[in-house]
Tab-separated table of C-alpha atoms and ligand atoms in Angstrom:
chain	number	residue	atom	x	y	z
G	1031	MET	CA	-13.898	43.827	15.051
G	1032	ASN	CA	-15.503	43.254	11.635
G	1033	ILE	CA	-14.419	39.914	10.199
G	1034	LEU	CA	-15.111	38.877	6.604
G	1035	LEU	CA	-15.065	35.112	5.967
G	1036	THR	CA	-15.038	33.588	2.470
G	1037	GLY	CA	-15.771	29.915	1.787
G	1038	PRO	CA	-18.049	29.476	4.834
G	1039	GLN	CA	-19.521	26.292	3.334
G	1040	GLY	CA	-16.167	24.591	2.761
G	1041	GLN	CA	-14.497	22.185	5.192
G	1042	VAL	CA	-12.332	24.790	6.916
G	1043	GLY	CA	-14.934	27.555	6.535
G	1044	THR	CA	-17.634	25.436	8.192
G	1045	ALA	CA	-15.330	24.769	11.137
G	1046	LEU	CA	-14.207	28.403	11.346
G	1047	ARG	CA	-17.614	30.015	11.402
G	1048	PRO	CA	-18.736	29.137	14.969
G	1049	LEU	CA	-15.256	29.870	16.341
G	1050	LEU	CA	-14.939	33.296	14.686
G	1051	GLU	CA	-18.486	34.403	15.546
G	1052	PRO	CA	-17.683	35.172	19.221
G	1053	LEU	CA	-14.583	37.156	18.230
G	1054	GLY	CA	-16.288	39.954	16.334
G	1055	THR	CA	-19.019	40.848	13.890
G	1056	LEU	CA	-18.770	38.111	11.317
G	1057	THR	CA	-19.883	38.479	7.712
G	1058	ALA	CA	-19.725	35.141	5.907
G	1059	LEU	CA	-19.913	35.363	2.111
G	1060	GLY	CA	-20.493	32.114	0.211
G	1061	ARG	CA	-19.980	31.773	-3.523
G	1062	ASP	CA	-23.572	32.954	-4.214
G	1063	ALA	CA	-22.845	36.269	-2.441
G	1064	LEU	CA	-19.257	36.706	-3.673
G	1065	ASP	CA	-17.716	34.915	-6.645
G	1066	LEU	CA	-13.958	35.005	-6.151
G	1067	ALA	CA	-13.434	34.592	-9.897
G	1068	ASP	CA	-14.714	38.188	-10.217
G	1069	ALA	CA	-12.050	40.659	-9.051
G	1070	ASP	CA	-14.392	43.672	-9.279
G	1071	ALA	CA	-16.942	41.891	-7.075
G	1072	ILE	CA	-14.205	41.210	-4.498
G	1073	ARG	CA	-13.205	44.888	-4.407
G	1074	ALA	CA	-16.841	45.995	-4.044
G	1075	ALA	CA	-17.558	43.462	-1.255
G	1076	VAL	CA	-14.515	44.434	0.799
G	1077	GLN	CA	-15.291	48.137	0.422
G	1078	ARG	CA	-18.919	47.542	1.408
G	1079	HIS	CA	-18.202	45.457	4.526
G	1080	ARG	CA	-15.057	47.330	5.658
G	1081	PRO	CA	-13.535	44.424	7.651
G	1082	GLN	CA	-10.560	44.728	9.989
G	1083	LEU	CA	-9.753	41.098	9.200
G	1084	ILE	CA	-10.417	38.931	6.137
G	1085	VAL	CA	-10.233	35.151	6.508
G	1086	ASN	CA	-10.060	33.510	3.081
G	1087	ALA	CA	-11.145	29.883	3.480
G	1088	ALA	CA	-12.436	29.686	-0.113
G	1089	ALA	CA	-10.416	27.984	-2.811
G	1090	TYR	CA	-10.648	25.956	-5.991
G	1091	THR	CA	-9.712	22.572	-4.467
G	1092	ALA	CA	-10.538	20.098	-7.275
G	1093	VAL	CA	-6.938	18.966	-7.854
G	1094	ASP	CA	-7.621	16.726	-10.882
G	1095	ARG	CA	-10.227	18.994	-12.519
G	1096	ALA	CA	-7.851	21.947	-12.273
G	1097	GLU	CA	-5.763	20.348	-15.029
G	1098	THR	CA	-8.588	21.098	-17.500
G	1099	GLU	CA	-9.681	24.439	-15.918
G	1100	PRO	CA	-6.351	26.178	-15.332
G	1101	GLU	CA	-7.695	29.716	-15.870
G	1102	LEU	CA	-10.469	29.277	-13.309
G	1103	ALA	CA	-8.131	27.690	-10.748
G	1104	GLN	CA	-5.669	30.531	-11.267
G	1105	ALA	CA	-8.375	33.204	-10.933
G	1106	ILE	CA	-9.722	31.792	-7.636
G	1107	ASN	CA	-6.497	30.534	-6.054
G	1108	GLY	CA	-3.929	32.856	-7.598
G	1109	VAL	CA	-5.502	36.229	-8.400
G	1110	ALA	CA	-8.353	36.497	-5.841
G	1111	PRO	CA	-6.162	36.198	-2.701
G	1112	GLY	CA	-4.032	39.077	-3.993
G	1113	VAL	CA	-7.106	41.224	-4.621
G	1114	LEU	CA	-8.441	40.438	-1.140
G	1115	ALA	CA	-5.048	41.375	0.298
G	1116	GLU	CA	-4.811	44.626	-1.691
G	1117	GLU	CA	-8.280	45.705	-0.630
G	1118	ALA	CA	-7.580	44.755	2.981
G	1119	GLY	CA	-4.423	46.866	2.790
G	1120	ARG	CA	-6.380	49.926	1.597
G	1121	LEU	CA	-8.497	49.665	4.776
G	1122	GLY	CA	-5.573	49.041	7.132
G	1123	ALA	CA	-6.937	45.509	7.629
G	1124	ALA	CA	-5.168	42.126	7.640
G	1125	LEU	CA	-5.640	38.816	5.809
G	1126	ILE	CA	-5.535	35.189	6.872
G	1127	HIS	CA	-5.132	32.847	3.903
G	1128	TYR	CA	-4.641	29.081	3.519
G	1129	SER	CA	-2.324	27.218	1.200
G	1130	THR	CA	-1.184	23.680	0.600
G	1131	ASP	CA	1.497	20.992	0.741
G	1132	TYR	CA	0.966	20.707	-3.049
G	1133	VAL	CA	3.201	23.751	-3.596
G	1134	PHE	CA	6.039	21.209	-3.133
G	1135	ASP	CA	6.968	18.301	-5.410
G	1136	GLY	CA	7.593	15.948	-2.482
G	1137	SER	CA	11.102	14.965	-3.541
G	1138	HIS	CA	12.744	15.827	-0.189
G	1139	ALA	CA	13.260	13.002	2.305
G	1140	ARG	CA	12.477	15.246	5.314
G	1141	PRO	CA	9.448	17.387	6.269
G	1142	TYR	CA	9.296	20.638	4.273
G	1143	VAL	CA	10.059	23.937	5.997
G	1144	GLU	CA	8.646	27.323	4.998
G	1145	THR	CA	11.912	28.427	3.358
G	1146	ASP	CA	12.080	25.427	0.995
G	1147	PRO	CA	11.536	26.609	-2.585
G	1148	PRO	CA	8.134	25.493	-3.933
G	1149	HIS	CA	7.985	23.341	-7.042
G	1150	PRO	CA	4.365	22.341	-7.689
G	1151	LEU	CA	3.570	19.263	-9.781
G	1152	GLY	CA	0.231	20.426	-11.209
G	1153	VAL	CA	-2.147	23.293	-11.980
G	1154	TYR	CA	-3.734	23.332	-8.502
G	1155	GLY	CA	-0.376	23.556	-6.726
G	1156	ARG	CA	0.842	26.253	-9.125
G	1157	SER	CA	-2.338	28.283	-8.626
G	1158	LYS	CA	-1.993	28.067	-4.818
G	1159	TRP	CA	1.653	29.099	-4.989
G	1160	MET	CA	0.651	32.066	-7.131
G	1161	GLY	CA	-1.895	33.003	-4.435
G	1162	GLU	CA	0.839	32.985	-1.792
G	1163	GLN	CA	2.943	35.292	-3.941
G	1164	THR	CA	0.150	37.751	-4.744
G	1165	VAL	CA	-0.688	37.999	-1.028
G	1166	LEU	CA	2.930	38.559	-0.006
G	1167	ALA	CA	3.481	41.074	-2.839
G	1168	SER	CA	0.548	43.201	-1.634
G	1169	GLY	CA	2.458	44.257	1.475
G	1170	THR	CA	-0.706	43.783	3.543
G	1171	PRO	CA	-0.203	42.152	6.949
G	1172	ALA	CA	-0.983	38.488	6.298
G	1173	TRP	CA	-0.706	34.997	7.666
G	1174	ILE	CA	-0.546	32.207	5.079
G	1175	PHE	CA	-1.168	28.835	6.695
G	1176	ARG	CA	-0.118	25.860	4.564
G	1177	THR	CA	-1.957	22.720	5.521
G	1178	SER	CA	-2.414	19.171	4.153
G	1179	TRP	CA	-4.872	16.294	3.663
G	1180	VAL	CA	-7.854	18.192	5.147
G	1181	TYR	CA	-10.873	16.189	6.311
G	1182	GLY	CA	-13.940	16.630	8.483
G	1183	LEU	CA	-17.578	15.653	8.674
G	1184	ALA	CA	-18.562	18.520	6.332
G	1185	GLY	CA	-17.762	18.501	2.622
G	1186	ALA	CA	-16.157	15.865	0.446
G	1187	ASN	CA	-12.920	14.325	1.656
G	1188	PHE	CA	-10.956	11.092	2.123
G	1189	LEU	CA	-12.503	10.296	5.527
G	1190	LYS	CA	-16.051	10.475	4.186
G	1191	THR	CA	-15.145	8.492	1.072
G	1192	MET	CA	-13.599	5.754	3.236
G	1193	LEU	CA	-16.616	5.661	5.590
G	1194	ARG	CA	-18.908	5.189	2.584
G	1195	LEU	CA	-16.810	2.755	0.538
G	1196	GLY	CA	-15.842	0.840	3.680
G	1197	GLN	CA	-19.490	-0.195	3.994
G	1198	GLU	CA	-20.287	-0.591	0.279
G	1199	ARG	CA	-17.265	-2.523	-0.980
G	1200	GLU	CA	-15.679	-5.853	-0.173
G	1201	SER	CA	-12.162	-4.560	-0.746
G	1202	LEU	CA	-10.488	-1.221	-1.367
G	1203	ASN	CA	-7.116	-0.295	-2.865
G	1204	VAL	CA	-5.475	2.623	-1.046
G	1205	VAL	CA	-2.179	4.359	-1.856
G	1206	ASN	CA	0.586	3.449	0.562
G	1207	ASP	CA	3.604	5.359	-0.761
G	1208	GLN	CA	2.524	8.971	-0.197
G	1209	TRP	CA	3.285	10.417	3.234
G	1210	GLY	CA	1.574	13.339	4.907
G	1211	ALA	CA	-0.388	14.563	7.907
G	1212	PRO	CA	-4.168	14.130	7.757
G	1213	THR	CA	-5.484	17.387	9.227
G	1214	TRP	CA	-8.928	17.850	10.763
G	1215	ALA	CA	-10.590	21.044	9.557
G	1216	ARG	CA	-11.567	21.751	13.185
G	1217	SER	CA	-7.904	21.712	14.266
G	1218	ILE	CA	-7.105	24.356	11.635
G	1219	ALA	CA	-10.101	26.420	12.749
G	1220	GLU	CA	-9.177	26.144	16.437
G	1221	ALA	CA	-5.582	27.205	15.780
G	1222	THR	CA	-6.774	30.093	13.600
G	1223	ALA	CA	-9.308	31.282	16.201
G	1224	THR	CA	-6.672	31.101	18.962
G	1225	LEU	CA	-4.406	33.325	16.880
G	1226	VAL	CA	-7.187	35.771	16.019
G	1227	GLN	CA	-7.998	35.979	19.732
G	1228	GLN	CA	-4.331	36.734	20.513
G	1229	ALA	CA	-4.262	39.408	17.805
G	1230	ARG	CA	-7.509	40.905	19.088
G	1231	ASN	CA	-6.113	41.077	22.628
G	1232	SER	CA	-3.145	43.081	21.359
G	1233	GLU	CA	-3.453	46.788	20.629
G	1234	ASP	CA	-4.256	46.369	16.923
G	1235	VAL	CA	-5.045	43.200	14.938
G	1236	ALA	CA	-3.282	44.319	11.748
G	1237	ASP	CA	-0.171	45.449	13.675
G	1238	PHE	CA	-0.030	42.149	15.521
G	1239	ILE	CA	-0.284	40.147	12.294
G	1240	ARG	CA	2.278	42.432	10.602
G	1241	ARG	CA	4.781	41.749	13.401
G	1242	HIS	CA	4.431	37.976	12.869
G	1243	GLN	CA	3.482	37.918	9.194
G	1244	GLY	CA	4.405	35.344	6.584
G	1245	VAL	CA	4.020	31.695	5.669
G	1246	TYR	CA	3.510	29.046	8.360
G	1247	HIS	CA	2.987	25.299	8.090
G	1248	MET	CA	-0.123	24.220	10.023
G	1249	THR	CA	-0.993	20.517	10.113
G	1250	ASN	CA	-1.959	17.965	12.725
G	1251	GLY	CA	1.131	16.333	14.247
G	1252	GLY	CA	2.796	13.162	12.966
G	1253	ALA	CA	2.602	11.602	9.529
G	1254	THR	CA	1.174	8.543	7.843
G	1255	THR	CA	0.147	7.164	4.452
G	1256	TRP	CA	-3.340	7.178	2.944
G	1257	PHE	CA	-3.467	3.399	3.484
G	1258	ALA	CA	-2.560	3.645	7.188
G	1259	PHE	CA	-4.988	6.554	7.576
G	1260	ALA	CA	-7.740	4.338	6.138
G	1261	GLN	CA	-6.733	1.533	8.526
G	1262	ALA	CA	-6.994	3.968	11.475
G	1263	ILE	CA	-10.481	5.050	10.334
G	1264	PHE	CA	-11.679	1.456	9.922
G	1265	ALA	CA	-10.234	0.471	13.319
G	1266	GLN	CA	-12.609	2.971	14.934
G	1267	ARG	CA	-15.676	2.227	12.797
G	1268	PRO	CA	-16.668	-1.455	12.865
G	1269	GLU	CA	-19.297	-0.869	10.157
G	1270	CYS	CA	-16.387	-0.368	7.697
G	1271	ARG	CA	-15.709	-3.979	6.790
G	1272	ALA	CA	-13.991	-3.681	3.402
G	1273	ARG	CA	-10.566	-5.319	3.155
G	1274	LEU	CA	-7.863	-2.689	2.639
G	1275	ASN	CA	-5.127	-3.370	0.079
G	1276	PRO	CA	-1.996	-1.182	-0.039
G	1277	ILE	CA	-1.066	-0.049	-3.565
G	1278	PRO	CA	1.592	2.278	-5.009
G	1279	ALA	CA	0.471	5.680	-6.333
G	1280	SER	CA	1.593	4.525	-9.787
G	1281	ALA	CA	-1.298	2.009	-9.744
G	1282	TYR	CA	-3.914	4.702	-8.976
G	1283	PRO	CA	-5.118	6.429	-12.156
G	1284	SER	CA	-4.941	10.235	-11.882
G	1285	PRO	CA	-4.350	13.087	-14.348
G	1286	VAL	CA	-1.879	14.741	-11.974
G	1287	ARG	CA	1.005	13.437	-9.899
G	1288	ARG	CA	0.782	14.022	-6.110
G	1289	PRO	CA	3.854	14.622	-3.922
G	1290	ALA	CA	5.227	11.387	-2.411
G	1291	ASN	CA	6.313	13.392	0.620
G	1292	SER	CA	3.708	15.923	1.785
G	1293	ARG	CA	5.097	16.235	5.324
G	1294	LEU	CA	5.234	19.847	6.531
G	1295	CYS	CA	7.371	20.863	9.502
G	1296	ASN	CA	5.256	22.843	12.007
G	1297	ASP	CA	8.158	24.189	14.112
G	1298	ARG	CA	7.811	27.786	12.944
G	1299	LEU	CA	4.153	27.902	14.031
G	1300	ALA	CA	5.111	26.525	17.460
G	1301	GLN	CA	8.153	28.741	17.941
G	1302	CYS	CA	6.880	32.089	16.590
G	1303	LEU	CA	3.126	31.878	17.242
G	1304	HIS	CA	3.114	29.340	20.124
G	1305	VAL	CA	0.461	27.151	18.553
G	1306	THR	CA	0.663	23.369	18.107
G	1307	LEU	CA	-2.100	21.270	16.581
G	1308	PRO	CA	-2.920	17.832	18.097
G	1309	ASP	CA	-1.442	14.650	16.620
G	1310	TRP	CA	-3.429	13.311	13.681
G	1311	GLN	CA	-4.571	10.198	15.606
G	1312	ASP	CA	-6.063	12.331	18.423
G	1313	ALA	CA	-7.766	14.666	15.952
G	1314	LEU	CA	-9.223	11.698	14.046
G	1315	ALA	CA	-10.592	10.171	17.266
G	1316	ARG	CA	-12.223	13.490	18.215
G	1317	CYS	CA	-13.720	13.863	14.775
G	1318	LEU	CA	-15.098	10.304	14.668
G	1319	ALA	CA	-16.561	10.737	18.159
G	1320	GLU	CA	-18.907	13.306	16.583
G	1321	LEU	CA	-20.348	10.789	14.106
G	1322	PRO	CA	-23.750	9.403	15.109
G	1323	PRO	CA	-23.493	6.014	16.886
G	1324	ILE	CA	-23.634	2.926	14.672
G	1325	PRO	CA	-27.209	1.565	14.518
G	1326	ARG	CA	-27.470	-1.993	15.932
N	2251	NAP	N1	-8.863	19.939	1.104
N	2251	NAP	C1	-7.565	19.651	1.318
N	2251	NAP	O1	-7.176	18.483	1.432
N	2251	NAP	C2	-6.567	20.773	1.452
N	2251	NAP	C3	-5.209	20.436	1.587
N	2251	NAP	C4	-4.271	21.459	1.722
N	2251	NAP	C5	-4.690	22.781	1.715
N	2251	NAP	N2	-5.998	23.081	1.563
N	2251	NAP	C6	-6.391	24.494	1.533
N	2251	NAP	O2	-7.199	24.747	2.676
N	2251	NAP	C7	-8.153	25.769	2.366
N	2251	NAP	C8	-9.553	25.297	2.720
N	2251	NAP	O3	-9.825	24.126	1.953
N	2251	NAP	P1	-11.133	23.245	2.160
N	2251	NAP	O4	-10.714	21.823	2.183
N	2251	NAP	O5	-11.953	23.804	3.271
N	2251	NAP	O6	-11.852	23.516	0.759
N	2251	NAP	P2	-13.335	23.130	0.296
N	2251	NAP	O7	-13.991	22.261	1.305
N	2251	NAP	O8	-13.228	22.658	-1.122
N	2251	NAP	O9	-14.073	24.527	0.332
N	2251	NAP	C9	-13.725	25.552	-0.538
N	2251	NAP	C10	-14.812	26.586	-0.512
N	2251	NAP	O10	-14.466	27.580	-1.491
N	2251	NAP	C11	-15.634	27.930	-2.170
N	2251	NAP	N3	-15.378	28.425	-3.506
N	2251	NAP	C12	-14.891	27.743	-4.566
N	2251	NAP	N4	-14.880	28.530	-5.651
N	2251	NAP	C13	-15.362	29.743	-5.270
N	2251	NAP	C14	-15.608	30.957	-5.934
N	2251	NAP	N5	-15.365	31.121	-7.248
N	2251	NAP	N6	-16.109	31.990	-5.227
N	2251	NAP	C15	-16.390	31.836	-3.910
N	2251	NAP	N7	-16.191	30.717	-3.215
N	2251	NAP	C16	-15.685	29.665	-3.896
N	2251	NAP	C17	-16.444	26.654	-2.252
N	2251	NAP	O11	-17.775	26.993	-2.492
N	2251	NAP	P3	-18.845	25.913	-2.998
N	2251	NAP	O12	-19.248	25.230	-1.733
N	2251	NAP	O13	-19.901	26.740	-3.613
N	2251	NAP	O14	-18.123	25.029	-3.962
N	2251	NAP	C18	-16.194	26.052	-0.881
N	2251	NAP	O15	-17.139	26.484	0.056
N	2251	NAP	C19	-7.957	26.091	0.880
N	2251	NAP	O16	-7.119	27.197	0.760
N	2251	NAP	C20	-7.254	24.858	0.332
N	2251	NAP	O17	-6.472	25.160	-0.809
N	2251	NAP	C21	-6.962	22.108	1.444
């Protein structure tokens, strides 16, 4: 099976690469080889590599910056996934795409399910919702996995910021009124690879994905706040000595409002695709176990 992976240097892409490699012939195209803002380049790349499966782990993920670069965010997150899907469809191939909790405004008191109507609060969320719609409108067999609060040891993320500031600062203010599931990039990659393996074991990957196609929520289990997530990180890393202060989101300056409730219900993934990601505490412990030991 020819697999085309975009965003191989991102958090999820980095985790996906070694897990997809054994499942087929993997072509990984970073931004230097394929700029997703260029629709013609996407069409040419897909036609050249003729994949049976495209895994789109690339995205414009700078949530605040997107407010001042709406066209670019829309091109990469909204238009490009649809072009990838259309081109995959021409080849009889399938697409795996990732989306976000930020398609919701967070006003519900319960975890969001896939059938809840999106209502994004900012440019990034709107661009990701557009991407979901362009993929679904293509008619190409596709899985769209919505995830949340992604972290890992690669890339820039909350975990790495906390590990750094926890050593540099005396005290840190962290938001304590936004709820969500921190999700290890590796957990997303493992779940994705398990599903690709299942599809590959069936008669035809695209047919398998078509039979189960659509939007699925895919996060580590449980939920917490950014503040409690930071506490859990510090509890496992004694070198992080900064005092943690809980603050409301209203006290944290940002050009865009984040959902207060980012919790996504993962039942559909468990019931229809038989995949469950570990609880966020277990995933965090596994991730931190891969950090080099603390020098004495
Ligand atoms: N990060 C989160 O907290 C979070 C939460 C919910 C959902 N998600 C979704 O999960 C998926 C994976 O996110 P992630 O955290 O792995 O993102 P990430 O670490 O920011 O990686 C995104 C990748 O996309 C690449 N990219 C950006 N613009 C591009 C362009 N014009 N052409 C080609 N490649 C481009 C980046 O390349 P460069 O390395 O060159 O910049 C980077 O490698 C995305 O769909 C994201 O929306 C993420």
